[in-house]
mmCIF file of C-alpha atoms and ligand atoms in Angstrom:
data_model
loop_
_atom_site.group_PDB
_atom_site.id
_atom_site.type_symbol
_atom_site.label_atom_id
_atom_site.label_comp_id
_atom_site.label_asym_id
_atom_site.label_seq_id
_atom_site.Cartn_x
_atom_site.Cartn_y
_atom_site.Cartn_z
ATOM 1 C CA MET A 23 15.616 34.198 -73.875
ATOM 2 C CA SER A 24 16.695 31.602 -76.430
ATOM 3 C CA ASP A 25 13.047 31.134 -77.479
ATOM 4 C CA ARG A 26 12.590 34.856 -78.053
ATOM 5 C CA LEU A 27 15.759 35.008 -80.131
ATOM 6 C CA GLU A 28 14.841 31.952 -82.223
ATOM 7 C CA THR A 29 13.288 34.136 -84.891
ATOM 8 C CA ALA A 30 15.721 37.026 -84.567
ATOM 9 C CA LYS A 31 18.279 37.891 -87.220
ATOM 10 C CA PRO A 32 21.905 37.074 -86.358
ATOM 11 C CA GLU A 33 22.673 40.795 -86.154
ATOM 12 C CA GLU A 34 19.877 41.224 -83.599
ATOM 13 C CA ILE A 35 21.228 38.315 -81.569
ATOM 14 C CA LEU A 36 24.716 39.805 -81.574
ATOM 15 C CA THR A 37 23.365 43.236 -80.649
ATOM 16 C CA TRP A 38 21.482 41.685 -77.721
ATOM 17 C CA ALA A 39 24.634 39.830 -76.609
ATOM 18 C CA ILE A 40 26.770 42.962 -76.699
ATOM 19 C CA GLU A 41 24.179 45.030 -74.811
ATOM 20 C CA ARG A 42 23.764 42.251 -72.257
ATOM 21 C CA PHE A 43 27.409 41.292 -71.679
ATOM 22 C CA GLY A 44 29.476 44.270 -72.867
ATOM 23 C CA ASP A 45 33.207 43.615 -72.759
ATOM 24 C CA LYS A 46 32.596 40.275 -71.048
ATOM 25 C CA PHE A 47 31.378 38.980 -74.404
ATOM 26 C CA THR A 48 33.934 37.329 -76.670
ATOM 27 C CA MET A 49 34.094 35.226 -79.789
ATOM 28 C CA ALA A 50 36.221 32.292 -80.850
ATOM 29 C CA THR A 51 36.832 31.816 -84.544
ATOM 30 C CA ALA A 52 38.588 29.265 -86.699
ATOM 31 C CA PHE A 53 38.000 31.575 -89.702
ATOM 32 C CA GLY A 54 35.424 29.232 -91.203
ATOM 33 C CA PRO A 55 32.758 30.675 -93.510
ATOM 34 C CA GLU A 56 30.293 31.085 -90.635
ATOM 35 C CA GLY A 57 32.920 32.788 -88.478
ATOM 36 C CA MET A 58 33.798 35.153 -91.298
ATOM 37 C CA VAL A 59 30.125 36.103 -91.637
ATOM 38 C CA ILE A 60 29.902 36.835 -87.909
ATOM 39 C CA LEU A 61 33.116 38.861 -88.000
ATOM 40 C CA GLU A 62 31.627 40.998 -90.773
ATOM 41 C CA MET A 63 28.523 41.510 -88.621
ATOM 42 C CA LEU A 64 30.624 42.384 -85.571
ATOM 43 C CA SER A 65 32.566 44.919 -87.608
ATOM 44 C CA ARG A 66 29.273 46.788 -88.100
ATOM 45 C CA ILE A 67 27.840 46.237 -84.612
ATOM 46 C CA SER A 68 30.781 46.168 -82.213
ATOM 47 C CA PRO A 69 34.231 46.088 -83.825
ATOM 48 C CA SER A 70 35.970 46.332 -80.446
ATOM 49 C CA THR A 71 34.690 42.881 -79.419
ATOM 50 C CA TYR A 72 37.558 40.666 -78.269
ATOM 51 C CA VAL A 73 37.908 37.836 -80.798
ATOM 52 C CA PHE A 74 40.403 35.004 -80.542
ATOM 53 C CA ASN A 75 41.558 31.998 -82.516
ATOM 54 C CA LEU A 76 42.845 28.757 -81.025
ATOM 55 C CA ASP A 77 46.208 28.705 -82.754
ATOM 56 C CA THR A 78 47.109 25.047 -82.329
ATOM 57 C CA GLY A 79 50.275 25.310 -84.402
ATOM 58 C CA TYR A 80 48.726 22.935 -86.929
ATOM 59 C CA GLN A 81 46.514 25.372 -88.814
ATOM 60 C CA PHE A 82 46.757 25.772 -92.588
ATOM 61 C CA ARG A 83 48.709 28.761 -93.869
ATOM 62 C CA GLU A 84 45.571 29.787 -95.764
ATOM 63 C CA THR A 85 43.626 29.879 -92.488
ATOM 64 C CA LEU A 86 46.165 32.060 -90.727
ATOM 65 C CA GLU A 87 46.306 34.459 -93.654
ATOM 66 C CA LEU A 88 42.651 35.252 -93.004
ATOM 67 C CA ARG A 89 43.677 36.852 -89.724
ATOM 68 C CA ASP A 90 45.470 39.583 -91.681
ATOM 69 C CA LYS A 91 42.582 39.965 -94.118
ATOM 70 C CA VAL A 92 40.117 40.422 -91.222
ATOM 71 C CA LEU A 93 42.341 43.102 -89.705
ATOM 72 C CA GLU A 94 42.760 44.894 -92.996
ATOM 73 C CA ARG A 95 39.100 44.690 -94.051
ATOM 74 C CA TYR A 96 37.266 44.997 -90.736
ATOM 75 C CA GLY A 97 39.778 46.429 -88.273
ATOM 76 C CA ILE A 98 39.343 43.461 -85.948
ATOM 77 C CA ALA A 99 42.670 42.119 -84.631
ATOM 78 C CA VAL A 100 41.923 38.469 -83.910
ATOM 79 C CA ASP A 101 44.157 37.302 -81.065
ATOM 80 C CA LEU A 102 46.029 34.083 -81.889
ATOM 81 C CA LEU A 103 46.057 32.147 -78.615
ATOM 82 C CA LYS A 104 48.702 29.465 -78.402
ATOM 83 C CA PRO A 105 48.913 26.343 -76.252
ATOM 84 C CA GLU A 106 51.487 25.923 -73.519
ATOM 85 C CA HIS A 107 53.971 24.098 -75.758
ATOM 86 C CA SER A 108 55.027 24.779 -79.327
ATOM 87 C CA VAL A 109 54.421 21.957 -81.806
ATOM 88 C CA GLU A 110 58.102 21.008 -81.637
ATOM 89 C CA GLU A 111 58.129 20.855 -77.826
ATOM 90 C CA TYR A 112 54.813 19.034 -77.694
ATOM 91 C CA GLU A 113 55.842 16.346 -80.163
ATOM 92 C CA ARG A 114 59.195 15.933 -78.423
ATOM 93 C CA ILE A 115 57.542 15.530 -75.006
ATOM 94 C CA HIS A 116 55.118 12.926 -76.358
ATOM 95 C CA GLY A 117 57.528 11.102 -78.631
ATOM 96 C CA GLY A 118 55.754 12.133 -81.830
ATOM 97 C CA PRO A 119 52.559 13.678 -83.146
ATOM 98 C CA VAL A 120 49.781 13.256 -80.594
ATOM 99 C CA TYR A 121 47.157 13.850 -83.295
ATOM 100 C CA LYS A 122 48.079 10.374 -84.580
ATOM 101 C CA SER A 123 48.215 8.517 -81.283
ATOM 102 C CA ASN A 124 45.508 10.297 -79.309
ATOM 103 C CA PRO A 125 43.675 13.107 -81.121
ATOM 104 C CA ASN A 126 41.358 13.689 -78.149
ATOM 105 C CA GLN A 127 44.390 14.459 -76.014
ATOM 106 C CA CYS A 128 45.813 16.701 -78.716
ATOM 107 C CA CYS A 129 42.537 18.675 -79.036
ATOM 108 C CA PHE A 130 42.316 18.884 -75.271
ATOM 109 C CA ASP A 131 45.835 20.268 -74.884
ATOM 110 C CA ARG A 132 45.861 22.522 -77.916
ATOM 111 C CA LYS A 133 42.255 23.754 -78.027
ATOM 112 C CA LEU A 134 40.138 23.095 -74.944
ATOM 113 C CA LYS A 135 42.744 24.158 -72.380
ATOM 114 C CA VAL A 136 43.417 27.316 -74.351
ATOM 115 C CA LEU A 137 39.720 28.170 -74.548
ATOM 116 C CA SER A 138 39.308 27.484 -70.838
ATOM 117 C CA ASN A 139 41.997 30.056 -70.123
ATOM 118 C CA ALA A 140 40.475 32.533 -72.569
ATOM 119 C CA ALA A 141 37.117 32.146 -70.808
ATOM 120 C CA LEU A 142 38.467 33.408 -67.481
ATOM 121 C CA GLY A 143 36.848 36.732 -66.674
ATOM 122 C CA ARG A 144 34.369 36.461 -69.564
ATOM 123 C CA HIS A 145 30.656 35.842 -69.218
ATOM 124 C CA ALA A 146 29.605 34.835 -72.718
ATOM 125 C CA TRP A 147 31.083 33.620 -75.983
ATOM 126 C CA ALA A 148 29.863 33.410 -79.538
ATOM 127 C CA SER A 149 30.300 30.317 -81.614
ATOM 128 C CA ALA A 150 29.649 30.029 -85.329
ATOM 129 C CA ILE A 151 27.963 26.621 -85.330
ATOM 130 C CA ARG A 152 24.892 25.809 -87.401
ATOM 131 C CA ARG A 153 22.344 23.215 -86.408
ATOM 132 C CA ASP A 154 22.348 21.579 -89.810
ATOM 133 C CA GLN A 155 26.094 20.890 -89.738
ATOM 134 C CA SER A 156 25.864 17.598 -87.872
ATOM 135 C CA PRO A 157 23.627 15.581 -85.526
ATOM 136 C CA ASP A 158 25.853 16.688 -82.627
ATOM 137 C CA ARG A 159 25.039 20.332 -83.378
ATOM 138 C CA ALA A 160 21.350 19.881 -84.211
ATOM 139 C CA ARG A 161 20.193 20.772 -80.696
ATOM 140 C CA ALA A 162 22.362 23.850 -80.226
ATOM 141 C CA PRO A 163 20.300 26.660 -78.663
ATOM 142 C CA ILE A 164 20.663 30.260 -79.793
ATOM 143 C CA VAL A 165 21.535 31.119 -76.192
ATOM 144 C CA GLY A 166 22.463 28.396 -73.737
ATOM 145 C CA TRP A 167 24.670 27.637 -70.777
ATOM 146 C CA ASP A 168 28.012 26.132 -71.710
ATOM 147 C CA ARG A 169 28.799 24.066 -68.654
ATOM 148 C CA LYS A 170 32.109 23.012 -70.101
ATOM 149 C CA PHE A 171 33.515 26.526 -70.098
ATOM 150 C CA HIS A 172 31.141 28.147 -67.587
ATOM 151 C CA LEU A 173 29.983 30.748 -70.086
ATOM 152 C CA VAL A 174 26.756 31.697 -71.770
ATOM 153 C CA LYS A 175 27.137 30.374 -75.304
ATOM 154 C CA ILE A 176 25.533 32.315 -78.135
ATOM 155 C CA SER A 177 25.171 30.805 -81.591
ATOM 156 C CA PRO A 178 23.741 33.543 -83.809
ATOM 157 C CA LEU A 179 23.875 31.360 -86.934
ATOM 158 C CA ALA A 180 22.326 28.264 -85.365
ATOM 159 C CA ASN A 181 19.273 28.637 -87.600
ATOM 160 C CA TRP A 182 21.148 29.477 -90.758
ATOM 161 C CA THR A 183 21.879 27.061 -93.585
ATOM 162 C CA LYS A 184 25.085 26.625 -95.502
ATOM 163 C CA LYS A 185 23.394 28.325 -98.469
ATOM 164 C CA LEU A 186 22.504 31.398 -96.421
ATOM 165 C CA VAL A 187 26.089 31.639 -95.186
ATOM 166 C CA TRP A 188 27.595 31.444 -98.671
ATOM 167 C CA ASN A 189 25.004 33.837 -100.107
ATOM 168 C CA ARG A 190 26.040 36.363 -97.471
ATOM 169 C CA ILE A 191 29.740 35.827 -98.259
ATOM 170 C CA ILE A 192 29.149 36.415 -101.962
ATOM 171 C CA ASP A 193 26.719 39.318 -101.506
ATOM 172 C CA ARG A 194 29.075 41.231 -99.234
ATOM 173 C CA GLY A 195 32.407 40.076 -100.679
ATOM 174 C CA ILE A 196 33.469 38.628 -97.348
ATOM 175 C CA PRO A 197 36.917 36.989 -97.484
ATOM 176 C CA TYR A 198 36.981 33.211 -97.054
ATOM 177 C CA ASN A 199 39.496 30.402 -96.924
ATOM 178 C CA PRO A 200 40.600 29.576 -100.501
ATOM 179 C CA LEU A 201 40.786 25.903 -99.525
ATOM 180 C CA HIS A 202 36.990 25.865 -99.781
ATOM 181 C CA ASP A 203 37.482 26.208 -103.535
ATOM 182 C CA GLN A 204 39.578 23.015 -103.427
ATOM 183 C CA ASP A 205 36.829 20.797 -101.960
ATOM 184 C CA TYR A 206 37.656 21.366 -98.307
ATOM 185 C CA LYS A 207 34.170 21.825 -96.877
ATOM 186 C CA SER A 208 35.142 22.061 -93.205
ATOM 187 C CA ILE A 209 38.638 23.149 -92.255
ATOM 188 C CA GLY A 210 40.465 22.489 -89.012
ATOM 189 C CA CYS A 211 44.080 21.561 -88.397
ATOM 190 C CA TRP A 212 45.899 20.250 -91.468
ATOM 191 C CA PRO A 213 46.752 16.795 -90.040
ATOM 192 C CA CYS A 214 43.063 16.153 -89.279
ATOM 193 C CA THR A 215 41.419 17.637 -92.362
ATOM 194 C CA ARG A 216 41.001 16.326 -95.893
ATOM 195 C CA ALA A 217 39.104 17.459 -98.962
ATOM 196 C CA THR A 218 35.746 15.777 -99.482
ATOM 197 C CA ALA A 219 33.995 14.385 -102.516
ATOM 198 C CA ASP A 220 30.583 15.415 -103.788
ATOM 199 C CA GLY A 221 27.861 13.835 -101.684
ATOM 200 C CA GLU A 222 30.031 13.408 -98.609
ATOM 201 C CA ASP A 223 28.878 14.898 -95.337
ATOM 202 C CA GLU A 224 30.027 18.477 -94.679
ATOM 203 C CA ARG A 225 32.280 17.335 -91.835
ATOM 204 C CA ALA A 226 33.390 14.026 -93.366
ATOM 205 C CA GLY A 227 36.862 15.444 -93.938
ATOM 206 C CA ARG A 228 37.479 16.056 -90.240
ATOM 207 C CA TRP A 229 39.355 13.250 -88.397
ATOM 208 C CA SER A 230 38.518 11.098 -91.385
ATOM 209 C CA GLY A 231 38.796 7.364 -90.763
ATOM 210 C CA THR A 232 38.322 7.722 -87.002
ATOM 211 C CA GLU A 233 35.320 7.765 -84.701
ATOM 212 C CA LYS A 234 36.124 11.345 -83.706
ATOM 213 C CA LYS A 235 33.637 13.914 -85.010
ATOM 214 C CA GLU A 236 34.230 16.996 -82.854
ATOM 215 C CA CYS A 237 37.215 18.578 -81.156
ATOM 216 C CA GLY A 238 35.157 18.864 -77.967
ATOM 217 C CA LEU A 239 34.516 22.604 -78.004
ATOM 218 C CA HIS A 240 30.876 22.168 -78.983
ATOM 219 C CA THR A 241 29.887 18.992 -77.193
ATOM 220 C CA ASP A 242 27.778 19.196 -74.055
ATOM 221 C CA GLU A 243 29.978 17.668 -71.437
ATOM 222 C CA GLU A 244 31.414 18.437 -68.046
ATOM 223 C CA PRO A 245 34.249 20.979 -67.761
ATOM 224 C CA PRO A 246 37.469 19.979 -69.529
ATOM 225 C CA GLN A 247 39.414 17.163 -68.009
ATOM 226 C CA ALA A 248 42.428 15.512 -69.512
ATOM 227 C CA PRO A 249 41.399 12.477 -71.545
ATOM 228 C CA ILE A 250 43.172 9.242 -70.731
ATOM 229 C CA ASN A 251 46.237 8.877 -72.892
ATOM 230 C CA PRO A 252 46.562 5.200 -73.735
ATOM 231 C CA ASN A 253 50.265 5.687 -74.393
ATOM 232 C CA LEU A 254 51.121 6.860 -70.896
HETATM 233 S S1 LIG B 257 42.419 18.927 -84.771
HETATM 234 FE FE1 LIG B 257 44.098 17.442 -84.882
HETATM 235 S S2 LIG B 257 46.022 18.613 -84.820
HETATM 236 FE FE2 LIG B 257 44.328 19.993 -84.220
HETATM 237 S S3 LIG B 257 44.347 19.960 -82.001
HETATM 238 FE FE3 LIG B 257 42.856 18.376 -82.662
HETATM 239 S S4 LIG B 257 44.013 16.441 -82.911
HETATM 240 FE FE4 LIG B 257 45.496 18.147 -82.701
#
């Protein structure tokens, strides 16, 4: 199926996914430019699709404000899914910010566990990754099996370039995170995101200064297990 959809337009891929999986199809968004483009497509194809955001408690205000803009513009009420503990509780339990001491643990607790719970009862999810974003994402199929979350994973923009995404945003007046106009090329949680200089890799501002490149949502690994916390 992925081969057949390789040359399909993103709207055709989404239409196929909705016909195939119905209300068992969902989408996770961090309100990045690619996610905003898919949300605009969903508003035309299937606005009742359940869409959620992993609301870690560390997102930028500008990111969260997009949730209201999406509702107002497209009528899609993105569900903000929160981890078990608030930021205050979590930092108290661990004696400080875990994003500093063990970011893998922090992403696991505040993103992967939340997505695992959101996946229960679903059969497929859409991600907004593009193959040209990073070497880790270069092999992403249009439709593949996500063994981490036990879902079919659909990446309708896998074949798109950054230019195509931004052309679509401009052509259709799709809202986007204003931080992109301040040299933030890829935006995650504020403690783990910085603006980037011209010539830097698109994701260079994520977990800058560490070996970490991905939060773990889009890496092909076994189902989520708690990473070893060196501080315990
Ligand atoms: S991106 Fe940073 S703050 Fe957000 S969950 Fe991961 S480690 Fe924690």
